[in-house]
Short mmCIF file of C-alpha atoms in Angstrom, two decimals:
data_model
loop_
_atom_site.label_atom_id
_atom_site.label_comp_id
_atom_site.label_asym_id
_atom_site.label_seq_id
_atom_site.Cartn_x
_atom_site.Cartn_y
_atom_site.Cartn_z
CA MET A 1 179.58 75.11 -63.05
CA SER A 2 181.89 72.14 -62.58
CA PHE A 3 184.24 74.33 -60.52
CA HIS A 4 181.40 75.10 -58.09
CA ARG A 5 180.15 71.50 -58.34
CA ILE A 6 176.79 72.56 -59.79
CA PHE A 7 175.12 69.80 -61.77
CA VAL A 8 172.12 69.88 -64.08
CA GLU A 9 169.74 67.22 -65.23
CA HIS A 10 170.16 66.76 -68.99
CA ARG A 11 166.52 65.94 -69.58
CA ASN A 12 165.51 69.28 -68.02
CA CYS A 13 167.85 71.28 -70.29
CA GLU A 14 167.08 72.98 -73.59
CA PHE A 15 169.79 73.93 -76.08
CA ALA A 16 169.94 76.18 -79.19
CA LYS A 17 166.81 78.10 -78.17
CA SER A 18 166.21 81.70 -79.28
CA SER A 19 163.99 82.37 -76.28
CA ILE A 20 163.13 80.66 -73.01
CA PRO A 21 160.58 81.43 -70.26
CA PHE A 22 162.13 82.12 -66.87
CA LEU A 23 160.51 83.33 -63.65
CA GLY A 24 157.62 85.11 -65.33
CA HIS A 25 159.80 86.55 -68.11
CA VAL A 26 160.99 85.43 -71.52
CA ILE A 27 164.74 85.71 -72.05
CA GLU A 28 165.44 86.67 -75.66
CA HIS A 29 168.29 88.20 -77.65
CA ASN A 30 168.82 91.77 -76.34
CA GLN A 31 165.43 92.03 -74.64
CA LEU A 32 163.44 90.77 -71.68
CA PRO A 33 159.67 90.71 -72.27
CA MET A 34 157.01 89.57 -69.77
CA ASP A 35 155.77 86.02 -70.07
CA PRO A 36 152.69 86.13 -72.39
CA SER A 37 150.75 83.94 -69.93
CA LYS A 38 151.29 86.57 -67.23
CA LEU A 39 150.17 89.32 -69.61
CA LYS A 40 146.98 87.40 -70.21
CA ALA A 41 146.47 87.01 -66.49
CA VAL A 42 146.78 90.77 -66.05
CA ARG A 43 144.41 91.52 -68.96
CA ASP A 44 141.79 89.03 -67.70
CA TRP A 45 141.93 90.09 -64.04
CA LYS A 46 138.49 91.10 -62.80
CA PRO A 47 137.98 94.09 -60.47
CA PRO A 48 138.67 93.01 -56.88
CA THR A 49 135.70 92.14 -54.64
CA SER A 50 137.69 91.86 -51.41
CA MET A 51 140.83 93.21 -49.79
CA LYS A 52 142.47 89.83 -50.42
CA ASP A 53 141.82 90.32 -54.13
CA VAL A 54 143.44 93.74 -53.97
CA GLN A 55 146.52 92.29 -52.27
CA ALA A 56 146.78 89.52 -54.85
CA PHE A 57 146.50 91.90 -57.79
CA LEU A 58 149.04 94.34 -56.35
CA GLY A 59 151.35 91.40 -55.60
CA LEU A 60 151.36 90.40 -59.27
CA ALA A 61 151.62 93.99 -60.45
CA ASN A 62 154.49 94.75 -58.05
CA TYR A 63 156.49 91.77 -59.39
CA TYR A 64 156.52 93.54 -62.75
CA HIS A 65 156.87 97.11 -61.47
CA LYS A 66 160.20 97.45 -63.29
CA PHE A 67 158.27 97.52 -66.56
CA THR A 68 156.12 100.51 -65.58
CA ARG A 69 157.15 104.13 -65.12
CA HIS A 70 155.44 105.94 -62.25
CA PHE A 71 154.29 102.57 -60.85
CA ALA A 72 154.10 103.96 -57.33
CA ALA A 73 151.93 106.90 -58.40
CA ILE A 74 149.65 104.74 -60.56
CA THR A 75 149.08 102.18 -57.78
CA PHE A 76 148.66 104.75 -55.01
CA PRO A 77 144.83 104.54 -54.77
CA LEU A 78 145.07 100.75 -54.29
CA SER A 79 148.11 100.71 -51.97
CA ASP A 80 146.53 103.51 -49.94
CA LEU A 81 143.40 101.33 -49.62
CA LEU A 82 145.53 98.61 -48.07
CA ARG A 83 147.38 101.05 -45.84
CA LYS A 84 144.17 102.45 -44.36
CA ASN A 85 142.91 98.92 -43.67
CA GLU A 86 139.31 100.09 -43.54
CA GLY A 87 137.83 97.37 -45.74
CA LEU A 88 137.11 97.43 -49.44
CA ASN A 89 135.89 100.86 -50.53
CA TRP A 90 135.98 100.47 -54.30
CA ASP A 91 135.00 103.68 -56.04
CA ASN A 92 135.93 105.51 -59.22
CA ASP A 93 139.50 106.36 -58.11
CA GLN A 94 140.28 102.71 -57.41
CA GLN A 95 138.74 101.53 -60.69
CA ILE A 96 140.72 104.09 -62.66
CA ALA A 97 143.92 102.98 -60.93
CA PHE A 98 143.08 99.30 -61.55
CA ASP A 99 142.50 99.93 -65.26
CA ALA A 100 145.65 102.12 -65.50
CA ILE A 101 147.83 99.40 -63.93
CA LYS A 102 146.51 96.80 -66.36
CA CYS A 103 147.05 99.11 -69.33
CA ALA A 104 150.54 100.11 -68.21
CA LEU A 105 151.71 96.54 -67.63
CA THR A 106 150.31 95.17 -70.92
CA SER A 107 151.48 98.04 -73.10
CA SER A 108 155.05 98.39 -71.74
CA SER A 109 155.97 94.76 -71.33
CA THR A 110 159.51 94.57 -72.76
CA LEU A 111 162.86 95.79 -71.43
CA ALA A 112 166.14 95.94 -73.36
CA LEU A 113 169.17 94.02 -72.13
CA LEU A 114 172.11 96.15 -71.05
CA ASN A 115 175.24 96.63 -73.16
CA PRO A 116 177.94 97.62 -70.60
CA SER A 117 180.13 99.16 -73.32
CA LEU A 118 177.63 101.95 -74.12
CA SER A 119 176.65 105.09 -72.25
CA TYR A 120 173.35 105.48 -70.41
CA VAL A 121 170.47 107.94 -70.22
CA ILE A 122 168.30 108.43 -67.14
CA TRP A 123 164.93 110.05 -67.78
CA THR A 124 163.16 111.36 -64.62
CA ASP A 125 159.83 112.89 -63.73
CA ALA A 126 157.74 113.63 -60.65
CA SER A 127 154.06 113.95 -59.81
CA GLN A 128 152.15 115.03 -56.72
CA VAL A 129 152.40 111.57 -55.16
CA GLY A 130 155.53 109.93 -56.58
CA THR A 131 158.67 110.01 -58.64
CA GLY A 132 159.63 107.91 -61.64
CA ALA A 133 162.71 107.23 -63.74
CA ILE A 134 163.76 105.16 -66.73
CA LEU A 135 167.28 103.86 -67.36
CA CYS A 136 167.74 103.87 -71.14
CA GLN A 137 170.35 102.99 -73.66
CA ASP A 138 170.69 103.53 -77.41
CA GLN A 139 171.97 100.36 -79.06
CA GLY A 140 171.41 101.66 -82.56
CA HIS A 141 167.62 101.74 -82.61
CA GLY A 142 166.91 104.84 -80.48
CA LEU A 143 166.57 104.94 -76.72
CA GLN A 144 165.21 101.71 -75.28
CA PRO A 145 164.26 101.14 -71.62
CA TYR A 146 166.56 98.88 -69.64
CA ALA A 147 165.06 99.45 -66.15
CA VAL A 148 162.21 101.41 -64.64
CA GLU A 149 162.07 102.76 -61.10
CA SER A 150 159.42 104.58 -59.08
CA ARG A 151 158.69 105.45 -55.48
CA LYS A 152 155.80 106.90 -53.55
CA LEU A 153 156.50 110.26 -51.92
CA GLU A 154 156.46 110.53 -48.17
CA THR A 155 153.80 112.79 -46.64
CA ALA A 156 156.25 115.67 -46.14
CA GLU A 157 157.70 115.26 -49.63
CA CYS A 158 154.21 115.68 -51.15
CA ASN A 159 154.34 119.26 -49.85
CA TYR A 160 157.59 120.05 -51.67
CA ALA A 161 157.58 122.66 -54.41
CA ILE A 162 157.46 121.15 -57.89
CA HIS A 163 161.12 121.93 -58.61
CA ASP A 164 162.14 120.15 -55.41
CA ARG A 165 160.08 117.09 -56.32
CA GLU A 166 161.66 117.04 -59.76
CA ALA A 167 165.13 117.32 -58.19
CA LEU A 168 164.21 114.52 -55.75
CA ALA A 169 163.33 112.29 -58.72
CA ILE A 170 166.82 112.85 -60.16
CA VAL A 171 168.55 112.22 -56.83
CA HIS A 172 166.60 109.00 -56.21
CA ALA A 173 167.31 107.70 -59.72
CA ILE A 174 171.04 108.40 -59.45
CA LYS A 175 171.24 106.73 -56.06
CA LYS A 176 169.34 103.73 -57.40
CA TRP A 177 171.58 103.33 -60.44
CA HIS A 178 174.80 104.88 -59.21
CA CYS A 179 176.77 101.78 -60.17
CA TYR A 180 176.26 102.57 -63.87
CA ALA A 181 177.90 105.96 -63.45
CA HIS A 182 181.12 104.14 -62.60
CA MET A 183 180.92 102.11 -65.84
CA GLN A 184 180.01 104.61 -68.56
CA PRO A 185 178.94 108.26 -68.90
CA VAL A 186 175.35 108.95 -67.78
CA THR A 187 173.08 111.69 -69.15
CA VAL A 188 170.10 112.80 -67.04
CA LEU A 189 167.03 114.11 -68.89
CA THR A 190 164.13 115.93 -67.23
CA ASP A 191 161.20 117.73 -68.79
CA HIS A 192 160.77 120.36 -66.07
CA CYS A 193 162.15 123.85 -66.70
CA THR A 194 161.54 124.98 -63.10
CA LEU A 195 164.72 123.15 -62.12
CA GLN A 196 166.50 126.18 -63.60
CA TYR A 197 165.21 128.03 -60.53
CA LEU A 198 167.61 126.11 -58.29
CA LYS A 199 170.58 127.71 -60.07
CA THR A 200 169.52 131.13 -58.76
CA GLN A 201 169.38 129.99 -55.12
CA PRO A 202 172.46 130.18 -52.88
CA GLN A 203 170.93 127.39 -50.77
CA SER A 204 168.18 124.95 -51.60
CA ARG A 205 166.69 121.72 -50.28
CA PRO A 206 168.48 119.51 -52.86
CA ASP A 207 171.86 120.69 -51.53
CA GLY A 208 171.38 118.38 -48.57
CA TRP A 209 170.47 115.42 -50.76
CA SER A 210 173.80 115.33 -52.55
CA THR A 211 175.33 113.51 -49.61
#
């Protein structure tokens, strides 16, 4: 810090702490949980009564999207509501999505901190509207999530066969976290046996994604 001439105010510093809140998170030894006050805000959030409420809720949820697998798919009914810009049309689909987002954020609120000396595991999956992936690592206590990624499928991608959507999930995850493949071995796990179908095809859509 002195080399870069960065100075801190002593009265604003804390030393010998086992955890410290920082930007909506709590930095702890080997893990990064959400700030409990933010978890309470999510749990206590009432169903939106205006489009502004929807935007505010999605804004908070999106800040913590890295904690939730399939975030894009779960939030689709609400993000689609904003995209259409037709006013608040809150029905059962939106309420289910709202409750699912709250449940997902409050039940999966801790990420592990990366150990760069260990190998990685990427777990991928796809749905009709999105893809999801988890970057995991086993530091002696089983696989723990280090990062979570998801994306909403484009309109054309929603029409892909299931094996192509599953392959797309793998490709997107590897592109997102390609830097880790240069550090340590990476194992990709998927739960969809239809990917075996691609081995029998001389040419397939994923061939063009490898570049």
